[in-house]
């Protein structure tokens, strides 16, 4: 097989692995996303702080258990290709960054990126994928909110277009980028660091760790930490996408939320986001790396075909 064919096949595998992991996490974790959106909108409805339990009870009573999965389709339409593109960009930017480090440092045998490069690779890949899928993000958030009662995908798309035009599909793009780029950068830095620590710890004590265990622990640890540090931007993004006429810019939104809700207001829904992100990050990266390992093992296995 030619290098070009191998590169093309590798890209397809990364896209497919990303899509599979993204779809799986979306379906399983949609209730966390919906409840987070409802908790973050509670102040705008004048319902006070709104605990997770209260919001959960309200959703189940008014919409049934199936209501917890409201917005799953727009979430899939946004997150499945979003995760796929993220891993595709991640794979290519890692390769480019590693080649650059080898040239700059004069180390042709280098196999791992530096901490700074891991942060840059993660941040740029997430920011680019997030911007391309921003219309899906706006649709997803509004679909999950009880402030909008869309009867289907097309009515939702038409209403967003009617009220905001083309720009309406990119409301909250700045806080989303400010949230996602640092999140992904921190995540990649922590993820690779925790994996290295786990392997060194196990090797020093003669412990055999499954690769799945390593990636799951690293994913949860990195996801929890990065989610907590970027939470204020997630809240600002949600408010701007739900009430673009009230929350008109990142700076104005920060000032408005701080004045009306104090610093604690920025952490509405933090428990749901941290829990979902921790589980999602672990699940997504574990599935993604499992697919890559399985494909690599399949391609490296000796052929059993009979020769004529």
PDB file of N, CA and C in Angstrom, residues 167-253:
ATOM      1  N   UNK A 167     -25.994  35.243  11.422  1.00  0.00           N
ATOM      2  CA  UNK A 167     -25.259  35.457  12.680  1.00  0.00           C
ATOM      3  C   UNK A 167     -25.898  34.720  13.844  1.00  0.00           C
ATOM      4  N   UNK A 168     -27.206  34.454  13.736  1.00  0.00           N
ATOM      5  CA  UNK A 168     -27.893  33.760  14.815  1.00  0.00           C
ATOM      6  C   UNK A 168     -27.342  32.372  15.081  1.00  0.00           C
ATOM      7  N   UNK A 169     -26.762  31.767  14.061  1.00  0.00           N
ATOM      8  CA  UNK A 169     -26.203  30.422  14.219  1.00  0.00           C
ATOM      9  C   UNK A 169     -24.801  30.446  14.827  1.00  0.00           C
ATOM     10  N   UNK A 170     -24.268  31.655  15.035  1.00  0.00           N
ATOM     11  CA  UNK A 170     -22.929  31.762  15.613  1.00  0.00           C
ATOM     12  C   UNK A 170     -22.933  32.590  16.895  1.00  0.00           C
ATOM     13  N   UNK A 171     -24.111  32.747  17.499  1.00  0.00           N
ATOM     14  CA  UNK A 171     -24.210  33.438  18.786  1.00  0.00           C
ATOM     15  C   UNK A 171     -23.435  32.646  19.835  1.00  0.00           C
ATOM     16  N   UNK A 172     -22.616  33.312  20.603  1.00  0.00           N
ATOM     17  CA  UNK A 172     -21.848  32.626  21.645  1.00  0.00           C
ATOM     18  C   UNK A 172     -20.580  31.975  21.135  1.00  0.00           C
ATOM     19  N   UNK A 173     -20.178  32.299  19.895  1.00  0.00           N
ATOM     20  CA  UNK A 173     -18.972  31.672  19.333  1.00  0.00           C
ATOM     21  C   UNK A 173     -17.720  32.046  20.129  1.00  0.00           C
ATOM     22  N   UNK A 174     -17.650  33.307  20.568  1.00  0.00           N
ATOM     23  CA  UNK A 174     -16.458  33.760  21.301  1.00  0.00           C
ATOM     24  C   UNK A 174     -16.321  33.067  22.656  1.00  0.00           C
ATOM     25  N   UNK A 175     -17.363  33.092  23.525  1.00  0.00           N
ATOM     26  CA  UNK A 175     -17.204  32.382  24.799  1.00  0.00           C
ATOM     27  C   UNK A 175     -17.030  30.876  24.622  1.00  0.00           C
ATOM     28  N   UNK A 176     -17.608  30.330  23.543  1.00  0.00           N
ATOM     29  CA  UNK A 176     -17.413  28.902  23.276  1.00  0.00           C
ATOM     30  C   UNK A 176     -15.948  28.617  22.978  1.00  0.00           C
ATOM     31  N   UNK A 177     -15.338  29.465  22.140  1.00  0.00           N
ATOM     32  CA  UNK A 177     -13.921  29.291  21.820  1.00  0.00           C
ATOM     33  C   UNK A 177     -13.050  29.507  23.055  1.00  0.00           C
ATOM     34  N   UNK A 178     -13.413  30.525  23.868  1.00  0.00           N
ATOM     35  CA  UNK A 178     -12.645  30.809  25.080  1.00  0.00           C
ATOM     36  C   UNK A 178     -12.785  29.661  26.084  1.00  0.00           C
ATOM     37  N   UNK A 179     -13.937  28.996  26.049  1.00  0.00           N
ATOM     38  CA  UNK A 179     -14.145  27.839  26.925  1.00  0.00           C
ATOM     39  C   UNK A 179     -13.438  26.604  26.375  1.00  0.00           C
ATOM     40  N   UNK A 180     -13.655  26.321  25.089  1.00  0.00           N
ATOM     41  CA  UNK A 180     -13.197  25.062  24.509  1.00  0.00           C
ATOM     42  C   UNK A 180     -11.688  24.981  24.305  1.00  0.00           C
ATOM     43  N   UNK A 181     -11.082  26.081  23.852  1.00  0.00           N
ATOM     44  CA  UNK A 181      -9.642  26.037  23.591  1.00  0.00           C
ATOM     45  C   UNK A 181      -8.839  25.778  24.876  1.00  0.00           C
ATOM     46  N   UNK A 182      -9.072  26.555  25.961  1.00  0.00           N
ATOM     47  CA  UNK A 182      -8.351  26.250  27.209  1.00  0.00           C
ATOM     48  C   UNK A 182      -8.711  24.873  27.762  1.00  0.00           C
ATOM     49  N   UNK A 183     -10.010  24.500  27.629  1.00  0.00           N
ATOM     50  CA  UNK A 183     -10.430  23.188  28.131  1.00  0.00           C
ATOM     51  C   UNK A 183      -9.646  22.073  27.440  1.00  0.00           C
ATOM     52  N   UNK A 184      -9.632  22.117  26.099  1.00  0.00           N
ATOM     53  CA  UNK A 184      -8.958  21.063  25.345  1.00  0.00           C
ATOM     54  C   UNK A 184      -7.451  21.086  25.558  1.00  0.00           C
ATOM     55  N   UNK A 185      -6.884  22.308  25.667  1.00  0.00           N
ATOM     56  CA  UNK A 185      -5.449  22.417  25.916  1.00  0.00           C
ATOM     57  C   UNK A 185      -5.075  21.830  27.269  1.00  0.00           C
ATOM     58  N   UNK A 186      -5.815  22.228  28.290  1.00  0.00           N
ATOM     59  CA  UNK A 186      -5.578  21.681  29.633  1.00  0.00           C
ATOM     60  C   UNK A 186      -5.813  20.181  29.660  1.00  0.00           C
ATOM     61  N   UNK A 187      -6.879  19.767  28.955  1.00  0.00           N
ATOM     62  CA  UNK A 187      -7.217  18.346  28.948  1.00  0.00           C
ATOM     63  C   UNK A 187      -6.086  17.513  28.362  1.00  0.00           C
ATOM     64  N   UNK A 188      -5.570  17.917  27.194  1.00  0.00           N
ATOM     65  CA  UNK A 188      -4.502  17.149  26.566  1.00  0.00           C
ATOM     66  C   UNK A 188      -3.249  17.122  27.426  1.00  0.00           C
ATOM     67  N   UNK A 189      -2.929  18.258  28.038  1.00  0.00           N
ATOM     68  CA  UNK A 189      -1.752  18.323  28.913  1.00  0.00           C
ATOM     69  C   UNK A 189      -1.905  17.359  30.089  1.00  0.00           C
ATOM     70  N   UNK A 190      -3.055  17.437  30.763  1.00  0.00           N
ATOM     71  CA  UNK A 190      -3.298  16.582  31.925  1.00  0.00           C
ATOM     72  C   UNK A 190      -3.444  15.114  31.534  1.00  0.00           C
ATOM     73  N   UNK A 191      -4.138  14.878  30.422  1.00  0.00           N
ATOM     74  CA  UNK A 191      -4.383  13.504  29.960  1.00  0.00           C
ATOM     75  C   UNK A 191      -3.071  12.767  29.701  1.00  0.00           C
ATOM     76  N   UNK A 192      -2.185  13.386  28.944  1.00  0.00           N
ATOM     77  CA  UNK A 192      -0.901  12.744  28.635  1.00  0.00           C
ATOM     78  C   UNK A 192      -0.030  12.631  29.880  1.00  0.00           C
ATOM     79  N   UNK A 193      -0.086  13.646  30.749  1.00  0.00           N
ATOM     80  CA  UNK A 193       0.725  13.618  31.974  1.00  0.00           C
ATOM     81  C   UNK A 193       0.276  12.509  32.915  1.00  0.00           C
ATOM     82  N   UNK A 194      -1.052  12.377  33.093  1.00  0.00           N
ATOM     83  CA  UNK A 194      -1.583  11.346  33.985  1.00  0.00           C
ATOM     84  C   UNK A 194      -1.283   9.956  33.435  1.00  0.00           C
ATOM     85  N   UNK A 195      -1.406   9.783  32.132  1.00  0.00           N
ATOM     86  CA  UNK A 195      -1.089   8.478  31.533  1.00  0.00           C
ATOM     87  C   UNK A 195       0.376   8.110  31.779  1.00  0.00           C
ATOM     88  N   UNK A 196       1.267   9.073  31.591  1.00  0.00           N
ATOM     89  CA  UNK A 196       2.696   8.804  31.813  1.00  0.00           C
ATOM     90  C   UNK A 196       2.956   8.451  33.270  1.00  0.00           C
ATOM     91  N   UNK A 197       2.289   9.180  34.179  1.00  0.00           N
ATOM     92  CA  UNK A 197       2.468   8.913  35.610  1.00  0.00           C
ATOM     93  C   UNK A 197       1.952   7.516  35.973  1.00  0.00           C
ATOM     94  N   UNK A 198       0.788   7.155  35.453  1.00  0.00           N
ATOM     95  CA  UNK A 198       0.202   5.834  35.743  1.00  0.00           C
ATOM     96  C   UNK A 198       1.143   4.718  35.292  1.00  0.00           C
ATOM     97  N   UNK A 199       1.663   4.850  34.071  1.00  0.00           N
ATOM     98  CA  UNK A 199       2.546   3.807  33.546  1.00  0.00           C
ATOM     99  C   UNK A 199       3.835   3.705  34.347  1.00  0.00           C
ATOM    100  N   UNK A 200       4.403   4.868  34.712  1.00  0.00           N
ATOM    101  CA  UNK A 200       5.637   4.865  35.499  1.00  0.00           C
ATOM    102  C   UNK A 200       5.381   4.286  36.892  1.00  0.00           C
ATOM    103  N   UNK A 201       4.250   4.652  37.485  1.00  0.00           N
ATOM    104  CA  UNK A 201       3.886   4.148  38.817  1.00  0.00           C
ATOM    105  C   UNK A 201       3.725   2.629  38.795  1.00  0.00           C
ATOM    106  N   UNK A 202       3.005   2.138  37.786  1.00  0.00           N
ATOM    107  CA  UNK A 202       2.767   0.694  37.688  1.00  0.00           C
ATOM    108  C   UNK A 202       4.056  -0.067  37.406  1.00  0.00           C
ATOM    109  N   UNK A 203       4.870   0.488  36.518  1.00  0.00           N
ATOM    110  CA  UNK A 203       6.128  -0.175  36.166  1.00  0.00           C
ATOM    111  C   UNK A 203       7.076  -0.234  37.359  1.00  0.00           C
ATOM    112  N   UNK A 204       7.109   0.832  38.168  1.00  0.00           N
ATOM    113  CA  UNK A 204       7.992   0.865  39.324  1.00  0.00           C
ATOM    114  C   UNK A 204       7.610  -0.119  40.412  1.00  0.00           C
ATOM    115  N   UNK A 205       6.353  -0.533  40.394  1.00  0.00           N
ATOM    116  CA  UNK A 205       5.872  -1.474  41.419  1.00  0.00           C
ATOM    117  C   UNK A 205       5.530  -2.852  40.854  1.00  0.00           C
ATOM    118  N   UNK A 206       5.902  -3.043  39.605  1.00  0.00           N
ATOM    119  CA  UNK A 206       5.677  -4.345  38.989  1.00  0.00           C
ATOM    120  C   UNK A 206       4.209  -4.671  38.786  1.00  0.00           C
ATOM    121  N   UNK A 207       3.393  -3.642  38.603  1.00  0.00           N
ATOM    122  CA  UNK A 207       1.951  -3.840  38.413  1.00  0.00           C
ATOM    123  C   UNK A 207       1.633  -3.813  36.921  1.00  0.00           C
ATOM    124  N   UNK A 208       0.765  -4.726  36.500  1.00  0.00           N
ATOM    125  CA  UNK A 208       0.353  -4.765  35.104  1.00  0.00           C
ATOM    126  C   UNK A 208      -0.994  -4.048  34.958  1.00  0.00           C
ATOM    127  N   UNK A 209      -0.997  -2.959  34.207  1.00  0.00           N
ATOM    128  CA  UNK A 209      -2.226  -2.188  33.999  1.00  0.00           C
ATOM    129  C   UNK A 209      -2.711  -2.351  32.566  1.00  0.00           C
ATOM    130  N   UNK A 210      -4.007  -2.595  32.420  1.00  0.00           N
ATOM    131  CA  UNK A 210      -4.594  -2.639  31.081  1.00  0.00           C
ATOM    132  C   UNK A 210      -4.617  -1.229  30.503  1.00  0.00           C
ATOM    133  N   UNK A 211      -4.415  -1.128  29.210  1.00  0.00           N
ATOM    134  CA  UNK A 211      -4.401   0.186  28.572  1.00  0.00           C
ATOM    135  C   UNK A 211      -5.741   0.899  28.725  1.00  0.00           C
ATOM    136  N   UNK A 212      -6.827   0.123  28.766  1.00  0.00           N
ATOM    137  CA  UNK A 212      -8.155   0.711  28.954  1.00  0.00           C
ATOM    138  C   UNK A 212      -8.255   1.399  30.302  1.00  0.00           C
ATOM    139  N   UNK A 213      -7.677   0.780  31.333  1.00  0.00           N
ATOM    140  CA  UNK A 213      -7.681   1.369  32.675  1.00  0.00           C
ATOM    141  C   UNK A 213      -6.887   2.665  32.697  1.00  0.00           C
ATOM    142  N   UNK A 214      -5.748   2.652  32.033  1.00  0.00           N
ATOM    143  CA  UNK A 214      -4.893   3.842  31.980  1.00  0.00           C
ATOM    144  C   UNK A 214      -5.635   5.011  31.341  1.00  0.00           C
ATOM    145  N   UNK A 215      -6.268   4.769  30.187  1.00  0.00           N
ATOM    146  CA  UNK A 215      -6.956   5.852  29.473  1.00  0.00           C
ATOM    147  C   UNK A 215      -8.201   6.330  30.220  1.00  0.00           C
ATOM    148  N   UNK A 216      -8.914   5.423  30.878  1.00  0.00           N
ATOM    149  CA  UNK A 216     -10.121   5.820  31.608  1.00  0.00           C
ATOM    150  C   UNK A 216      -9.778   6.702  32.800  1.00  0.00           C
ATOM    151  N   UNK A 217      -8.778   6.309  33.579  1.00  0.00           N
ATOM    152  CA  UNK A 217      -8.372   7.097  34.744  1.00  0.00           C
ATOM    153  C   UNK A 217      -7.841   8.458  34.312  1.00  0.00           C
ATOM    154  N   UNK A 218      -7.019   8.464  33.277  1.00  0.00           N
ATOM    155  CA  UNK A 218      -6.472   9.728  32.772  1.00  0.00           C
ATOM    156  C   UNK A 218      -7.586  10.618  32.230  1.00  0.00           C
ATOM    157  N   UNK A 219      -8.549  10.015  31.539  1.00  0.00           N
ATOM    158  CA  UNK A 219      -9.654  10.778  30.974  1.00  0.00           C
ATOM    159  C   UNK A 219     -10.522  11.431  32.028  1.00  0.00           C
ATOM    160  N   UNK A 220     -10.864  10.682  33.055  1.00  0.00           N
ATOM    161  CA  UNK A 220     -11.691  11.227  34.134  1.00  0.00           C
ATOM    162  C   UNK A 220     -10.955  12.350  34.865  1.00  0.00           C
ATOM    163  N   UNK A 221      -9.706  12.113  35.213  1.00  0.00           N
ATOM    164  CA  UNK A 221      -8.920  13.107  35.952  1.00  0.00           C
ATOM    165  C   UNK A 221      -8.779  14.410  35.162  1.00  0.00           C
ATOM    166  N   UNK A 222      -8.417  14.288  33.891  1.00  0.00           N
ATOM    167  CA  UNK A 222      -8.224  15.472  33.051  1.00  0.00           C
ATOM    168  C   UNK A 222      -9.552  16.185  32.793  1.00  0.00           C
ATOM    169  N   UNK A 223     -10.602  15.400  32.542  1.00  0.00           N
ATOM    170  CA  UNK A 223     -11.909  15.988  32.252  1.00  0.00           C
ATOM    171  C   UNK A 223     -12.488  16.757  33.429  1.00  0.00           C
ATOM    172  N   UNK A 224     -12.390  16.206  34.622  1.00  0.00           N
ATOM    173  CA  UNK A 224     -12.909  16.868  35.823  1.00  0.00           C
ATOM    174  C   UNK A 224     -12.185  18.196  36.075  1.00  0.00           C
ATOM    175  N   UNK A 225     -10.871  18.158  36.011  1.00  0.00           N
ATOM    176  CA  UNK A 225     -10.075  19.355  36.300  1.00  0.00           C
ATOM    177  C   UNK A 225     -10.306  20.457  35.275  1.00  0.00           C
ATOM    178  N   UNK A 226     -10.224  20.119  33.989  1.00  0.00           N
ATOM    179  CA  UNK A 226     -10.391  21.113  32.931  1.00  0.00           C
ATOM    180  C   UNK A 226     -11.803  21.689  32.916  1.00  0.00           C
ATOM    181  N   UNK A 227     -12.806  20.866  33.230  1.00  0.00           N
ATOM    182  CA  UNK A 227     -14.198  21.343  33.247  1.00  0.00           C
ATOM    183  C   UNK A 227     -14.412  22.390  34.326  1.00  0.00           C
ATOM    184  N   UNK A 228     -13.871  22.141  35.480  1.00  0.00           N
ATOM    185  CA  UNK A 228     -14.061  23.064  36.597  1.00  0.00           C
ATOM    186  C   UNK A 228     -13.430  24.423  36.306  1.00  0.00           C
ATOM    187  N   UNK A 229     -12.247  24.416  35.704  1.00  0.00           N
ATOM    188  CA  UNK A 229     -11.520  25.662  35.446  1.00  0.00           C
ATOM    189  C   UNK A 229     -12.176  26.510  34.354  1.00  0.00           C
ATOM    190  N   UNK A 230     -12.932  25.879  33.451  1.00  0.00           N
ATOM    191  CA  UNK A 230     -13.531  26.622  32.333  1.00  0.00           C
ATOM    192  C   UNK A 230     -15.041  26.815  32.484  1.00  0.00           C
ATOM    193  N   UNK A 231     -15.599  26.485  33.643  1.00  0.00           N
ATOM    194  CA  UNK A 231     -17.039  26.569  33.861  1.00  0.00           C
ATOM    195  C   UNK A 231     -17.649  27.960  33.604  1.00  0.00           C
ATOM    196  N   UNK A 232     -17.060  29.072  34.082  1.00  0.00           N
ATOM    197  CA  UNK A 232     -17.690  30.383  33.855  1.00  0.00           C
ATOM    198  C   UNK A 232     -17.981  30.677  32.389  1.00  0.00           C
ATOM    199  N   UNK A 233     -17.094  30.261  31.502  1.00  0.00           N
ATOM    200  CA  UNK A 233     -17.302  30.507  30.073  1.00  0.00           C
ATOM    201  C   UNK A 233     -18.443  29.651  29.526  1.00  0.00           C
ATOM    202  N   UNK A 234     -18.649  28.473  30.111  1.00  0.00           N
ATOM    203  CA  UNK A 234     -19.755  27.624  29.680  1.00  0.00           C
ATOM    204  C   UNK A 234     -21.084  28.280  30.020  1.00  0.00           C
ATOM    205  N   UNK A 235     -21.179  28.871  31.201  1.00  0.00           N
ATOM    206  CA  UNK A 235     -22.414  29.539  31.596  1.00  0.00           C
ATOM    207  C   UNK A 235     -22.685  30.753  30.710  1.00  0.00           C
ATOM    208  N   UNK A 236     -21.658  31.557  30.450  1.00  0.00           N
ATOM    209  CA  UNK A 236     -21.809  32.734  29.590  1.00  0.00           C
ATOM    210  C   UNK A 236     -22.261  32.316  28.194  1.00  0.00           C
ATOM    211  N   UNK A 237     -21.670  31.256  27.667  1.00  0.00           N
ATOM    212  CA  UNK A 237     -22.051  30.744  26.350  1.00  0.00           C
ATOM    213  C   UNK A 237     -23.534  30.369  26.316  1.00  0.00           C
ATOM    214  N   UNK A 238     -23.989  29.659  27.339  1.00  0.00           N
ATOM    215  CA  UNK A 238     -25.383  29.222  27.384  1.00  0.00           C
ATOM    216  C   UNK A 238     -26.333  30.410  27.451  1.00  0.00           C
ATOM    217  N   UNK A 239     -26.015  31.386  28.290  1.00  0.00           N
ATOM    218  CA  UNK A 239     -26.881  32.557  28.420  1.00  0.00           C
ATOM    219  C   UNK A 239     -26.967  33.337  27.106  1.00  0.00           C
ATOM    220  N   UNK A 240     -25.831  33.508  26.437  1.00  0.00           N
ATOM    221  CA  UNK A 240     -25.812  34.249  25.184  1.00  0.00           C
ATOM    222  C   UNK A 240     -26.613  33.530  24.098  1.00  0.00           C
ATOM    223  N   UNK A 241     -26.611  32.202  24.126  1.00  0.00           N
ATOM    224  CA  UNK A 241     -27.330  31.440  23.112  1.00  0.00           C
ATOM    225  C   UNK A 241     -28.826  31.332  23.407  1.00  0.00           C
ATOM    226  N   UNK A 242     -29.201  31.440  24.679  1.00  0.00           N
ATOM    227  CA  UNK A 242     -30.615  31.365  25.036  1.00  0.00           C
ATOM    228  C   UNK A 242     -31.298  32.727  24.983  1.00  0.00           C
ATOM    229  N   UNK A 243     -30.571  33.784  25.382  1.00  0.00           N
ATOM    230  CA  UNK A 243     -31.135  35.137  25.417  1.00  0.00           C
ATOM    231  C   UNK A 243     -30.154  36.136  24.786  1.00  0.00           C
ATOM    232  N   UNK A 244     -29.957  36.029  23.460  1.00  0.00           N
ATOM    233  CA  UNK A 244     -28.957  36.888  22.793  1.00  0.00           C
ATOM    234  C   UNK A 244     -29.253  38.381  22.899  1.00  0.00           C
ATOM    235  N   UNK A 245     -30.513  38.764  23.134  1.00  0.00           N
ATOM    236  CA  UNK A 245     -30.842  40.184  23.251  1.00  0.00           C
ATOM    237  C   UNK A 245     -30.538  40.733  24.648  1.00  0.00           C
ATOM    238  N   UNK A 246     -30.482  39.857  25.634  1.00  0.00           N
ATOM    239  CA  UNK A 246     -30.147  40.266  27.001  1.00  0.00           C
ATOM    240  C   UNK A 246     -28.648  40.154  27.262  1.00  0.00           C
ATOM    241  N   UNK A 247     -28.041  39.123  26.692  1.00  0.00           N
ATOM    242  CA  UNK A 247     -26.604  38.878  26.879  1.00  0.00           C
ATOM    243  C   UNK A 247     -25.947  39.109  25.525  1.00  0.00           C
ATOM    244  N   UNK A 248     -25.480  40.328  25.296  1.00  0.00           N
ATOM    245  CA  UNK A 248     -25.079  40.763  23.958  1.00  0.00           C
ATOM    246  C   UNK A 248     -23.604  40.573  23.633  1.00  0.00           C
ATOM    247  N   UNK A 249     -22.760  40.449  24.629  1.00  0.00           N
ATOM    248  CA  UNK A 249     -21.334  40.242  24.394  1.00  0.00           C
ATOM    249  C   UNK A 249     -20.732  39.511  25.586  1.00  0.00           C
ATOM    250  N   UNK A 250     -19.517  39.035  25.412  1.00  0.00           N
ATOM    251  CA  UNK A 250     -18.868  38.296  26.502  1.00  0.00           C
ATOM    252  C   UNK A 250     -18.671  39.194  27.725  1.00  0.00           C
ATOM    253  N   UNK A 251     -18.123  40.392  27.516  1.00  0.00           N
ATOM    254  CA  UNK A 251     -17.863  41.306  28.630  1.00  0.00           C
ATOM    255  C   UNK A 251     -19.158  41.719  29.326  1.00  0.00           C
ATOM    256  N   UNK A 252     -20.176  42.111  28.528  1.00  0.00           N
ATOM    257  CA  UNK A 252     -21.458  42.526  29.105  1.00  0.00           C
ATOM    258  C   UNK A 252     -22.110  41.384  29.882  1.00  0.00           C
ATOM    259  N   UNK A 253     -21.974  40.157  29.366  1.00  0.00           N
ATOM    260  CA  UNK A 253     -22.562  38.995  30.032  1.00  0.00           C
ATOM    261  C   UNK A 253     -21.891  38.716  31.369  1.00  0.00           C
TER     262      UNK A 253
END
